[in-house]
Amino acid sequence: MPRRQDATSAVSAGRFSVACSDCGQRGEGASFRQCRDCRGGTAISYASMRPIALTGHARMWDFAGRLPVGDAANIVSLGEGGTPLLGSSADRNAALYFKNEGQNPTGSQKDRAMSVAVSVAKERRVSQIVVASTGSVGVSCAAYSAHAGIRCLIMVPAGTPVERLQPMMALGARVVEIDGTFEQIEAILASLDSRRWYQASTIMGMNCFQGEGPKTIAYEIAGQLGRVPDWVVVPIGGGGTLHGIWRGFVELVDLGSTAHVPRMVGVQARALNLLERLDLSRVPTADEVHAKAPDERTESVCRNLRHAVPPDWRGAVRAVRESGGLFCSVTDEQALDWQLRLGREEGIFCEPSSAVVGQAVADLRSRGIIEREQSVVAVITGSGFREVGILGAMNPRRCTATVGEAELERLLRAVQ
Amino acid sequence: MPRRQDATSAVSAGRFSVACSDCGQRGEGASFRQCRDCRGGTAISYASMRPIALTGHARMWDFAGRLPVGDAANIVSLGEGGTPLLGSSADRNAALYFKNEGQNPTGSQKDRAMSVAVSVAKERRVSQIVVASTGSVGVSCAAYSAHAGIRCLIMVPAGTPVERLQPMMALGARVVEIDGTFEQIEAILASLDSRRWYQASTIMGMNCFQGEGPKTIAYEIAGQLGRVPDWVVVPIGGGGTLHGIWRGFVELVDLGSTAHVPRMVGVQARALNLLERLDLSRVPTADEVHAKAPDERTESVCRNLRHAVPPDWRGAVRAVRESGGLFCSVTDEQALDWQLRLGREEGIFCEPSSAVVGQAVADLRSRGIIEREQSVVAVITGSGFREVGILGAMNPRRCTATVGEAELERLLRAVQ
């Protein structure tokens, strides 16, 4: 038998159980949304307590023993994970690395979550998947559903750029644009019968399984760097990715693979910087959080960070508090500026929602919070190719076909 | 020292030499374009004759001993290669695999060539790189040049969609649109002093080093599949990728790593099917080739296959003849149809220029040329995210925020 990269024949899947960490209710069986009220509280535990083997060449399903799929034959993989950890070209301290999640199958870190979510759907013999998305989750869910042969229905808020919807449709998904906000779509989904409608949401309270995917980012960073960095900086959309990466580092420590957990930084868009404005000296209540929330219609060029209240704020707050990290925020202007800086200086073309990590690292170093010699891994969550429309104002120089060496020289000089 | 994914500290680079395989002239030193007249004849040979170690987890620079960089410190890497080999979901024979090169750093197989070309530029202390491109090469060259800190000037034919140019600019490249054809741009580049202008063209006669990159696709396929497939199907743009992959398989045989070379299929756009129309019972002459060439302005939705005369036709013809393969072609309508089929059935969102391999495999099976039980690897050369504009006619359904289960059910049924 050929060895297939999609890993279905190469890995041994682990035994695991699901429970609500708050009320103790077991979540196995048809439904796993019982604890919707204590979002973020659902926990998956694994039978194996062996240390996780760290290497520089792992892909996500090499860690199948720490992912919630019972039978390896049900793994739905498009080759997610194994993304490069790039040493910064521009950083003089040689202590800054970029984990480029834009090289995942559909161009974002969400492919890890969706690979798990759709594998679980296949294991449960689900015939249709439904998901809410402003972009990344939708296209990822469409791709994995197609690969698994499962129907996919994606609900997007009105106003999502059509360049983000067309790839979903090209991947065979049914896309429905809803005249309402992301929050209103969430309310629709919460009202559906969860036994009939499998929801591949990346919100922990809607689907706890997918939340295990981002853990593998932590495993890979530790393997590629050969140690745990001092800081890990992550853009905050819903908050689930930051939370998941942190849990991955916690697992590594718990299993004896590494010695400590890095300090986690969550980066928000300035106009939506709810988490930065919280008092983190204690755990905030839901009322406090909602009282500080910005208007749901607040816009930002960082499309993937556009949540008035990040649905997984509990997990994100926990990760930041327990790791001794912090939240910060970046303006739209800075995000656009850093999109071009990361392109020009590092050769990484990312979306503005990811470029925020560049400004965040610069700010935190300037403020003396990240010290000069400390190592930092900044997670580039998504590729810039998925929203080229944002570059609309750029236009090339134009020349005639008689251009010669002198003219090329002038052009190079003119743009330096 | 941390282990960096960009491999500069992890590999040992090989010793190699460059010569014209036709006239024997040595190509080392400042220039490597002496044999521009016998294009495709330049050959690089390596000191090591050890078998190539094949694994399922290799990235490109794991094969540094077979790539033309003398000092590993000069390797410019963004994490290219190591792309997934996906077993087809839709193929009932379970003998069809897709090598998805769209997961390279800038979304195409050209990243392998550009990683080598820019590494050689760094090794030669080049301060500026110039390249002609209709899309993929330009954005890739921009990214690697930026990562290396080398200035990059890209010349594109007028009419190249701005969505393909903007990422190049976001990556810091200087882009000049030329009022002329790709062939006219080539003529400009050929007139430049090659000692002053390092050209990262993916044409063998312009830069023989980059041509070594695609070999690693063959190494990876053999490692991931655990054997050599019966057929390898590759879209033909300039022809260099097909030629390079074939040379990779030949090297594997020469070094004793594998036992045979697969039959190579080159797929062209129907309106530009020059190579399919050649009499391959003998080696065609340049005059014969040019006599059969279509008009230079011939259009195709397969943008990356739009060469009237594929510049590396000699290499492509040699690969197909010596491997017992063939050339075939696909209409624009079929390419667009297969873009959606590969999306819907496989979960792979690729550009039409790559989707041609789907139709090619179906045709060759239907004609009985590829037999039912024979294994086939189809190379998806580029991601669809880089030219979303092509999906312009697709628009989503629209609903109000009051949508419920019954309406969702109707929607799913309506689109089946």
Coordinates of N, CA, C and O in Angstrom, one line a residue, chain A residues 207-297:
Chain A
N207 N -18.6 23.7 19.3 CA -18.0 22.4 18.9 C -16.6 22.4 19.6 O -15.7 23.1 19.2
C208 N -16.6 21.6 20.6 CA -15.3 21.5 21.4 C -14.2 20.7 20.7 O -13.1 20.9 21.0
F209 N -14.6 19.9 19.8 CA -13.6 19.0 19.1 C -12.6 19.9 18.3 O -11.4 19.7 18.4
Q210 N -13.1 20.8 17.5 CA -12.3 21.6 16.6 C -11.2 22.4 17.4 O -10.2 22.6 16.9
G211 N -11.6 22.7 18.7 CA -10.7 23.5 19.5 C -9.4 22.7 19.8 O -8.4 23.4 20.3
E212 N -9.3 21.5 19.5 CA -8.1 20.7 19.8 C -7.1 20.9 18.7 O -5.9 20.7 18.9
G213 N -7.5 21.3 17.5 CA -6.6 21.5 16.3 C -5.5 22.5 16.6 O -4.3 22.2 16.4
P214 N -5.8 23.7 17.2 CA -4.8 24.7 17.4 C -3.7 24.3 18.3 O -2.6 24.9 18.3
K215 N -4.0 23.3 19.2 CA -2.9 22.8 20.1 C -1.7 22.4 19.4 O -0.5 22.6 19.8
T216 N -1.9 21.9 18.2 CA -0.8 21.3 17.4 C 0.2 22.4 16.9 O 1.3 22.2 16.6
I217 N -0.3 23.7 16.9 CA 0.6 24.8 16.6 C 1.7 24.9 17.7 O 2.9 25.1 17.4
A218 N 1.3 24.7 18.9 CA 2.2 24.8 20.0 C 3.2 23.6 19.9 O 4.4 23.8 20.1
Y219 N 2.7 22.4 19.6 CA 3.6 21.2 19.5 C 4.7 21.5 18.4 O 5.8 21.2 18.6
E220 N 4.2 22.1 17.3 CA 5.1 22.3 16.1 C 6.1 23.4 16.5 O 7.3 23.2 16.2
I221 N 5.7 24.4 17.1 CA 6.6 25.5 17.5 C 7.7 24.9 18.4 O 8.9 25.2 18.2
A222 N 7.4 24.2 19.4 CA 8.4 23.6 20.3 C 9.3 22.7 19.6 O 10.5 22.7 19.8
G223 N 8.8 21.9 18.6 CA 9.6 21.0 17.9 C 10.6 21.7 16.9 O 11.7 21.4 16.8
Q224 N 10.0 22.7 16.2 CA 10.9 23.4 15.2 C 11.9 24.3 15.9 O 13.0 24.4 15.4
L225 N 11.5 24.9 17.0 CA 12.5 25.8 17.7 C 13.5 25.1 18.5 O 14.5 25.5 18.9
G226 N 13.1 23.8 18.9 CA 13.9 23.0 19.7 C 13.8 23.4 21.2 O 14.5 22.9 22.1
R227 N 12.9 24.3 21.5 CA 12.6 24.7 22.9 C 11.3 25.6 22.9 O 10.8 25.9 21.8
V228 N 10.9 26.0 24.1 CA 9.7 26.8 24.1 C 10.1 28.3 24.1 O 11.0 28.7 24.9
P229 N 9.5 29.1 23.3 CA 9.9 30.6 23.2 C 9.4 31.3 24.5 O 8.6 30.8 25.3
D230 N 10.0 32.5 24.7 CA 9.6 33.3 25.9 C 8.1 33.8 25.7 O 7.4 33.9 26.6
W231 N 7.8 34.2 24.5 CA 6.6 34.8 24.1 C 5.9 34.2 22.9 O 6.7 33.9 22.0
V232 N 4.6 34.1 22.9 CA 3.9 33.7 21.7 C 2.8 34.8 21.4 O 2.0 35.1 22.3
V233 N 2.8 35.4 20.2 CA 1.9 36.5 19.9 C 0.9 36.1 18.9 O 1.3 35.6 17.8
V234 N -0.4 36.2 19.2 CA -1.4 35.6 18.3 C -2.5 36.7 18.1 O -3.0 37.3 19.1
P235 N -3.0 36.9 16.8 CA -4.2 37.7 16.6 C -5.4 37.1 17.3 O -5.5 35.9 17.3
I236 N -6.3 38.0 17.8 CA -7.5 37.5 18.5 C -8.7 37.7 17.6 O -9.1 38.9 17.3
G237 N -9.3 36.7 17.0 CA -10.6 36.8 16.3 C -11.6 36.4 17.4 O -12.0 37.2 18.2
G238 N -12.0 35.2 17.3 CA -13.0 34.6 18.3 C -12.3 34.3 19.6 O -12.9 34.2 20.7
G239 N -11.0 34.2 19.6 CA -10.2 33.9 20.8 C -9.8 32.4 20.9 O -9.0 32.0 21.8
G240 N -10.4 31.5 20.1 CA -10.2 30.1 20.2 C -8.8 29.7 19.8 O -8.2 28.7 20.4
T241 N -8.2 30.3 18.9 CA -6.8 29.9 18.4 C -5.8 30.2 19.6 O -5.0 29.4 19.9
L242 N -5.9 31.4 20.1 CA -5.0 31.7 21.3 C -5.1 30.7 22.4 O -4.2 30.2 22.9
H243 N -6.4 30.5 22.7 CA -6.7 29.5 23.8 C -6.1 28.1 23.5 O -5.5 27.5 24.3
G244 N -6.3 27.7 22.3 CA -5.9 26.4 21.9 C -4.4 26.3 21.9 O -3.8 25.3 22.4
I245 N -3.7 27.3 21.4 CA -2.2 27.2 21.4 C -1.7 27.1 22.8 O -0.8 26.4 23.1
W246 N -2.3 27.9 23.7 CA -1.9 27.9 25.1 C -2.1 26.5 25.7 O -1.2 26.0 26.4
R247 N -3.3 25.9 25.4 CA -3.5 24.6 26.0 C -2.5 23.6 25.4 O -2.1 22.7 26.1
G248 N -2.1 23.8 24.2 CA -1.0 22.9 23.7 C 0.3 23.0 24.5 O 0.9 22.0 24.8
F249 N 0.7 24.2 24.8 CA 1.9 24.4 25.6 C 1.7 23.8 27.0 O 2.6 23.2 27.6
V250 N 0.5 24.0 27.6 CA 0.2 23.4 28.9 C 0.3 21.9 28.9 O 0.9 21.3 29.8
E251 N -0.2 21.3 27.8 CA -0.2 19.8 27.7 C 1.3 19.4 27.6 O 1.6 18.3 28.2
L252 N 2.1 20.1 26.9 CA 3.5 19.7 26.7 C 4.2 19.7 28.1 O 5.0 18.8 28.4
V253 N 3.9 20.7 28.9 CA 4.4 20.7 30.3 C 3.9 19.5 31.1 O 4.6 18.8 31.8
D254 N 2.5 19.4 31.1 CA 1.9 18.3 31.9 C 2.4 16.9 31.5 O 2.5 16.1 32.4
L255 N 2.8 16.7 30.3 CA 3.3 15.4 29.8 C 4.8 15.3 29.9 O 5.3 14.2 29.6
G256 N 5.4 16.4 30.4 CA 6.9 16.3 30.6 C 7.7 16.5 29.3 O 8.9 16.2 29.3
S257 N 7.0 17.0 28.2 CA 7.8 17.2 27.0 C 8.6 18.5 27.1 O 9.7 18.6 26.4
T258 N 8.1 19.5 27.8 CA 8.8 20.8 27.9 C 8.7 21.3 29.4 O 7.9 20.7 30.1
A259 N 9.5 22.3 29.7 CA 9.6 22.7 31.1 C 8.7 23.9 31.4 O 8.3 24.0 32.6
H260 N 8.3 24.7 30.5 CA 7.5 25.9 30.8 C 6.5 26.3 29.7 O 6.7 25.8 28.6
V261 N 5.6 27.2 30.1 CA 4.6 27.7 29.1 C 5.0 29.1 28.7 O 5.4 29.9 29.6
P262 N 5.0 29.5 27.4 CA 5.4 30.9 27.1 C 4.3 31.9 27.5 O 3.2 31.5 27.8
R263 N 4.7 33.1 27.6 CA 3.7 34.2 27.9 C 2.9 34.5 26.7 O 3.5 34.7 25.6
M264 N 1.6 34.4 26.8 CA 0.8 34.6 25.6 C 0.3 36.0 25.4 O -0.2 36.6 26.4
V265 N 0.4 36.5 24.2 CA -0.1 37.9 23.9 C -1.2 37.7 22.9 O -1.1 37.1 21.8
G266 N -2.4 38.3 23.2 CA -3.5 38.4 22.2 C -3.6 39.8 21.6 O -3.6 40.7 22.3
V267 N -3.6 39.8 20.3 CA -3.7 41.1 19.6 C -5.0 41.4 19.0 O -5.5 40.6 18.2
Q268 N -5.7 42.5 19.4 CA -7.0 42.9 18.8 C -6.9 44.1 17.9 O -5.8 44.8 17.9
A269 N -7.9 44.3 17.1 CA -8.0 45.6 16.4 C -8.4 46.7 17.4 O -9.1 46.4 18.3
R270 N -7.8 47.8 17.2 CA -7.9 48.9 18.2 C -9.4 49.2 18.4 O -9.8 49.4 19.6
A271 N -10.2 49.3 17.4 CA -11.6 49.7 17.5 C -12.5 48.6 18.2 O -13.6 48.8 18.6
L272 N -11.9 47.4 18.3 CA -12.6 46.3 18.9 C -11.8 45.7 20.1 O -11.7 44.5 20.2
N273 N -11.1 46.6 20.8 CA -10.1 46.1 21.8 C -10.7 45.8 23.2 O -10.1 46.1 24.2
L274 N -11.9 45.2 23.2 CA -12.6 44.8 24.4 C -11.7 44.1 25.4 O -11.6 44.5 26.6
L275 N -10.9 43.1 25.0 CA -10.1 42.3 25.9 C -9.0 43.2 26.5 O -8.6 43.0 27.7
E276 N -8.4 44.1 25.7 CA -7.3 44.9 26.2 C -7.9 45.8 27.4 O -7.1 46.2 28.3
R277 N -9.2 46.2 27.3 CA -9.7 47.1 28.3 C -10.2 46.4 29.5 O -10.7 47.1 30.4
L278 N -10.2 45.1 29.6 CA -10.6 44.4 30.8 C -9.6 44.6 31.9 O -8.4 44.6 31.7
D279 N -10.1 44.5 33.2 CA -9.2 44.4 34.3 C -8.9 43.0 34.5 O -9.8 42.2 34.9
L280 N -7.7 42.6 34.3 CA -7.3 41.1 34.3 C -6.7 40.7 35.7 O -6.2 39.6 35.8
S281 N -6.8 41.6 36.7 CA -6.3 41.3 38.0 C -7.2 40.2 38.6 O -6.8 39.5 39.6
R282 N -8.4 40.0 38.1 CA -9.2 38.9 38.5 C -10.0 38.5 37.2 O -10.0 39.1 36.2
V283 N -10.7 37.3 37.3 CA -11.5 36.8 36.2 C -12.7 37.7 36.0 O -13.5 37.8 36.9
P284 N -12.9 38.3 34.8 CA -14.0 39.2 34.6 C -15.3 38.4 34.5 O -15.3 37.2 34.1
T285 N -16.4 39.0 34.8 CA -17.7 38.3 34.7 C -18.3 38.6 33.3 O -17.8 39.6 32.6
A286 N -19.2 37.8 32.8 CA -19.9 38.0 31.5 C -20.5 39.4 31.5 O -20.5 40.1 30.4
D287 N -21.1 39.8 32.6 CA -21.8 41.1 32.6 C -20.7 42.3 32.4 O -21.0 43.2 31.6
E288 N -19.6 42.1 33.1 CA -18.6 43.2 32.9 C -18.1 43.2 31.4 O -17.9 44.3 30.9
V289 N -17.9 42.0 30.9 CA -17.4 42.0 29.5 C -18.4 42.6 28.5 O -18.1 43.5 27.7
H290 N -19.7 42.2 28.7 CA -20.7 42.8 27.7 C -20.9 44.2 27.9 O -21.2 45.0 27.0
A291 N -20.7 44.7 29.1 CA -20.9 46.2 29.4 C -19.8 47.0 28.7 O -20.0 48.1 28.3
K292 N -18.7 46.4 28.4 CA -17.6 47.1 27.8 C -17.5 46.9 26.3 O -16.6 47.4 25.6
A293 N -18.4 46.0 25.8 CA -18.4 45.6 24.3 C -18.6 46.8 23.4 O -19.5 47.7 23.7
P294 N -17.8 46.9 22.3 CA -18.1 48.0 21.3 C -19.4 47.6 20.5 O -19.9 46.5 20.7
D295 N -19.8 48.5 19.7 CA -21.0 48.3 18.9 C -20.7 47.1 18.0 O -19.6 47.0 17.4
E296 N -21.7 46.3 17.8 CA -21.5 45.1 16.9 C -21.2 45.4 15.5 O -20.6 44.6 14.8
R297 N -21.5 46.6 15.1 CA -21.3 47.0 13.7 C -20.0 47.7 13.5 O -19.7 48.2 12.4

